[in-house]
Short mmCIF file of C-alpha atoms in Angstrom, two decimals:
data_model
loop_
_atom_site.label_atom_id
_atom_site.label_comp_id
_atom_site.label_asym_id
_atom_site.label_seq_id
_atom_site.Cartn_x
_atom_site.Cartn_y
_atom_site.Cartn_z
CA MET A 64 172.22 68.24 50.24
CA LEU A 65 173.53 70.10 47.20
CA ILE A 66 177.14 71.23 47.26
CA LEU A 67 177.52 74.10 44.81
CA PRO A 68 180.77 75.94 44.06
CA HIS A 69 180.27 79.70 44.10
CA PRO A 70 181.37 80.27 40.48
CA ILE A 71 178.83 77.73 39.25
CA HIS A 72 176.14 79.25 41.45
CA ALA A 73 176.91 82.58 39.80
CA GLN A 74 176.88 80.98 36.33
CA ILE A 75 173.42 79.49 36.93
CA ALA A 76 172.07 82.78 38.27
CA ALA A 77 173.48 84.63 35.26
CA HIS A 78 171.89 82.13 32.89
CA GLY A 79 168.53 82.62 34.58
CA ALA A 80 168.90 86.39 34.25
CA ALA A 81 169.96 86.15 30.59
CA SER A 82 166.96 83.93 29.85
CA TYR A 83 164.50 86.40 31.42
CA PRO A 84 161.58 86.75 30.86
CA TYR A 85 161.70 83.13 29.77
CA GLU A 86 162.61 80.24 32.02
CA GLY A 87 166.21 79.13 31.64
CA CYS A 88 167.32 75.57 32.27
CA GLY A 89 170.20 73.14 32.21
CA LEU A 90 171.87 70.22 33.91
CA LEU A 91 174.11 69.85 36.95
CA LEU A 92 177.12 67.57 36.61
CA GLY A 93 179.23 66.08 39.35
CA SER A 94 178.95 63.14 41.67
CA ALA A 95 176.44 61.68 44.10
CA GLU A 96 178.10 60.63 47.35
CA ASP A 97 176.37 59.55 50.56
CA GLY A 98 173.22 61.51 49.86
CA ARG A 99 175.09 64.61 48.76
CA ASN A 100 174.98 65.87 45.18
CA ILE A 101 178.34 67.55 44.62
CA VAL A 102 178.33 69.88 41.62
CA VAL A 103 181.43 70.18 39.47
CA ALA A 104 179.90 71.85 36.40
CA ALA A 105 176.65 73.27 35.09
CA VAL A 106 175.58 73.05 31.45
CA PRO A 107 172.92 75.55 30.32
CA LEU A 108 170.61 74.10 27.67
CA PRO A 109 167.94 75.55 25.39
CA ASN A 110 164.43 75.77 26.79
CA VAL A 111 162.62 73.80 24.09
CA TRP A 112 159.10 74.24 25.45
CA PRO A 113 157.14 74.19 22.17
CA VAL A 114 154.90 77.22 22.76
CA GLU A 115 156.95 80.42 22.70
CA SER A 116 154.37 82.51 24.57
CA GLU A 117 154.40 80.00 27.45
CA LYS A 118 158.17 80.00 27.98
CA PRO A 119 157.96 82.61 30.76
CA GLU A 120 156.36 79.91 32.86
CA ARG A 121 157.38 76.63 31.27
CA PHE A 122 160.58 74.85 30.38
CA ARG A 123 161.53 71.61 28.75
CA ILE A 124 164.92 70.01 28.14
CA ALA A 125 165.32 68.08 24.88
CA GLU A 126 166.13 64.44 25.42
CA ASP A 127 168.80 64.60 22.70
CA ASP A 128 170.48 67.48 24.59
CA TRP A 129 170.42 65.43 27.80
CA ARG A 130 171.96 62.49 25.92
CA ASP A 131 174.78 64.64 24.55
CA VAL A 132 175.53 66.19 27.94
CA GLU A 133 175.51 62.80 29.61
CA LEU A 134 177.92 61.34 27.05
CA GLU A 135 180.26 64.29 27.43
CA ALA A 136 180.02 64.09 31.22
CA MET A 137 180.79 60.38 31.12
CA SER A 138 183.96 61.03 29.13
CA ASN A 139 185.03 63.43 31.89
CA GLY A 140 184.20 61.03 34.71
CA LEU A 141 181.13 63.00 35.77
CA ASP A 142 177.44 62.17 36.15
CA VAL A 143 174.23 64.11 35.69
CA ILE A 144 173.13 64.80 39.26
CA GLY A 145 170.46 67.43 38.85
CA ILE A 146 168.46 69.91 36.83
CA PHE A 147 168.38 73.67 37.22
CA HIS A 148 165.79 76.09 35.98
CA SER A 149 164.62 79.61 36.71
CA HIS A 150 161.28 81.01 37.86
CA PRO A 151 160.89 84.50 36.40
CA ASP A 152 159.11 86.78 38.89
CA HIS A 153 158.02 83.80 40.91
CA PRO A 154 159.33 82.14 44.09
CA ALA A 155 162.01 79.45 43.85
CA VAL A 156 159.56 76.81 44.98
CA ALA A 157 158.97 73.55 43.14
CA SER A 158 155.56 73.81 41.52
CA PRO A 159 152.84 71.29 40.71
CA ARG A 160 154.07 71.35 37.09
CA ASP A 161 157.61 70.63 38.24
CA LEU A 162 156.15 67.67 40.13
CA ALA A 163 154.02 66.46 37.22
CA TRP A 164 156.99 66.40 34.87
CA ALA A 165 159.69 65.26 37.27
CA SER A 166 161.67 62.07 36.74
CA TRP A 167 163.37 60.02 39.46
CA PRO A 168 164.01 60.85 43.12
CA GLY A 169 167.70 61.53 43.73
CA TYR A 170 168.24 64.36 41.27
CA SER A 171 168.60 67.86 42.72
CA TYR A 172 166.11 70.35 41.28
CA LEU A 173 167.76 73.73 41.72
CA ILE A 174 165.40 76.66 41.11
CA THR A 175 166.53 80.27 40.85
CA GLN A 176 164.06 83.09 41.25
CA ILE A 177 164.60 85.94 38.80
CA ILE A 178 162.98 89.28 39.68
CA GLY A 179 162.77 91.83 36.88
CA GLY A 180 165.75 90.22 35.18
CA GLU A 181 167.92 90.07 38.30
CA PRO A 182 168.80 86.83 40.13
CA ALA A 183 167.30 86.48 43.59
CA ASP A 184 166.60 83.45 45.73
CA GLY A 185 168.04 80.02 44.84
CA ARG A 186 166.60 76.89 46.45
CA SER A 187 166.99 73.19 45.72
CA TRP A 188 164.45 70.39 45.94
CA GLN A 189 164.34 66.62 45.88
CA LEU A 190 161.47 64.50 44.67
CA MET A 191 160.10 62.34 47.49
CA PRO A 192 160.58 58.59 47.09
CA ASP A 193 156.85 58.04 46.58
CA ARG A 194 156.76 60.87 44.01
CA SER A 195 154.05 62.65 46.00
CA GLY A 196 155.88 65.94 46.28
CA PHE A 197 159.18 67.77 46.64
CA VAL A 198 161.12 68.42 49.82
CA GLU A 199 163.65 71.20 50.06
CA GLU A 200 167.28 70.20 50.46
CA PRO A 201 170.05 72.34 51.96
CA VAL A 202 172.33 74.13 49.51
CA GLU A 203 175.91 74.68 50.59
CA VAL A 204 177.64 77.22 48.40
CA VAL A 205 181.38 76.63 48.65
CA GLU A 206 184.24 78.73 47.39
CA ASP A 207 185.40 76.03 45.02
CA ASN A 208 185.14 72.29 44.46
CA GLN A 209 185.68 70.40 47.69
CA MET B 33 175.64 41.25 25.18
CA THR B 34 174.30 44.77 25.54
CA THR B 35 175.48 47.40 27.96
CA ILE B 36 172.83 49.55 29.66
CA ARG B 37 173.93 52.82 31.25
CA ILE B 38 172.11 53.46 34.51
CA PRO B 39 171.12 57.05 35.41
CA THR B 40 172.76 58.34 38.59
CA PRO B 41 169.66 58.28 40.86
CA LEU B 42 168.85 54.68 39.89
CA ARG B 43 172.23 53.25 40.81
CA PRO B 44 171.16 52.41 44.37
CA TYR B 45 168.81 49.93 42.67
CA SER B 46 171.45 48.46 40.34
CA GLY B 47 173.89 47.43 43.03
CA GLY B 48 175.69 50.73 42.69
CA ASN B 49 176.67 49.94 39.11
CA SER B 50 176.75 52.67 36.47
CA THR B 51 176.43 50.06 33.74
CA VAL B 52 174.79 46.66 33.62
CA THR B 53 175.43 44.00 30.99
CA VAL B 54 172.35 42.20 29.74
CA SER B 55 171.33 39.63 27.17
CA GLY B 56 168.40 39.82 24.77
CA ASP B 57 167.78 40.10 21.06
CA THR B 58 165.60 43.20 21.33
CA VAL B 59 165.42 46.35 23.42
CA GLY B 60 162.41 44.94 25.25
CA GLU B 61 164.23 41.71 26.10
CA ALA B 62 167.27 43.65 27.26
CA LEU B 63 165.12 45.75 29.61
CA ASP B 64 163.41 42.61 30.89
CA HIS B 65 166.80 41.07 31.65
CA LEU B 66 167.88 44.28 33.39
CA THR B 67 164.87 44.25 35.69
CA GLN B 68 165.24 40.52 36.31
CA GLN B 69 168.77 41.15 37.54
CA HIS B 70 167.74 44.24 39.50
CA PRO B 71 164.01 44.00 40.32
CA GLN B 72 163.97 47.30 42.22
CA LEU B 73 164.60 49.12 38.95
CA ARG B 74 161.33 47.97 37.49
CA ASN B 75 159.10 50.37 39.39
CA HIS B 76 161.32 53.29 38.39
CA LEU B 77 161.25 52.42 34.70
CA PHE B 78 157.83 50.88 34.17
CA ASP B 79 154.25 51.76 34.99
CA GLY B 80 152.62 48.35 34.68
CA GLU B 81 153.83 46.83 31.45
CA GLU B 82 154.67 50.14 29.77
CA LEU B 83 157.70 52.35 30.21
CA ARG B 84 156.92 55.35 32.38
CA SER B 85 155.95 58.33 30.27
CA PHE B 86 159.14 60.24 31.06
CA VAL B 87 161.49 57.32 30.33
CA ASN B 88 163.25 57.26 26.97
CA ILE B 89 165.54 54.52 25.73
CA TYR B 90 168.39 55.39 23.40
CA LEU B 91 170.21 52.79 21.33
CA ASN B 92 173.66 54.00 20.33
CA LYS B 93 172.52 57.65 20.55
CA GLU B 94 169.17 57.11 18.81
CA ASP B 95 165.76 57.17 20.51
CA VAL B 96 164.23 53.75 19.96
CA ARG B 97 160.80 55.36 19.48
CA GLY B 98 162.17 56.43 16.10
CA LEU B 99 163.24 52.83 15.43
CA GLN B 100 161.02 49.88 16.30
CA GLY B 101 160.56 50.66 19.98
CA ALA B 102 160.82 47.65 22.25
CA GLN B 103 161.04 45.42 19.18
CA THR B 104 164.23 47.13 17.99
CA ALA B 105 166.83 44.44 17.32
CA LEU B 106 170.13 44.54 19.20
CA LYS B 107 173.59 43.59 18.03
CA SER B 108 176.44 42.55 20.27
CA ASP B 109 178.27 45.50 21.79
CA ASP B 110 175.26 47.81 21.52
CA THR B 111 174.79 50.36 24.28
CA LEU B 112 171.45 51.51 25.68
CA MET B 113 171.00 54.77 27.58
CA ILE B 114 168.03 55.62 29.78
CA ILE B 115 167.22 59.30 29.36
CA PRO B 116 164.43 61.10 31.26
CA SER B 117 162.13 63.70 29.78
CA ILE B 118 162.25 66.79 31.96
CA ALA B 119 159.92 69.75 31.94
CA GLY B 120 158.35 72.03 34.48
CA GLY B 121 157.36 75.54 35.22
CA MET B 122 155.38 77.71 37.55
#
């Protein structure tokens, strides 16, 4: 389950909209407790997919950006607990490409659908332990950190 | 001794520890010692004898691929980070 404070949910949706028609992306920070990923902050990052014309349907996060976010998170007592990205004009469903380029099970993969530049559906996914696919996880949007 | 920072989703396989202290004169030896201490980590980091394609090792903020890879020498008090490559799309 992903616990997502409403202001951060809105921040992620706004980043997806601002990135349109490209995919926007970033990292979720917080803590992992008893199977729940509890978000405390979201850090938008550049989509560094190398082919500009493919950015409407591809994203990549630079490893150096991840490193910097993780170090900053560590200094604040937080962990990287997930990745968010947007699907412009496409459902918020984890795709075969998301699967092919996923990392370890346990991270939340929050996907926001953007339709014509406006945020729509947001759904979160977890990689299955055998890496064979994604399963959807519940998202609980809360008023503030709980 | 070298400190290795464990990514959040791998901590169930490192005894719940966010860092693990290892010995070894090189990055490769340090990773071997890590997976000897916590064998369940091996499958998440390695595909056979090679690091999984999405696994990157940073030594004191520098990707070891830009150094000497697994042969990169370690000094005492070095810190290794395990950083995943992430991409995706529709």
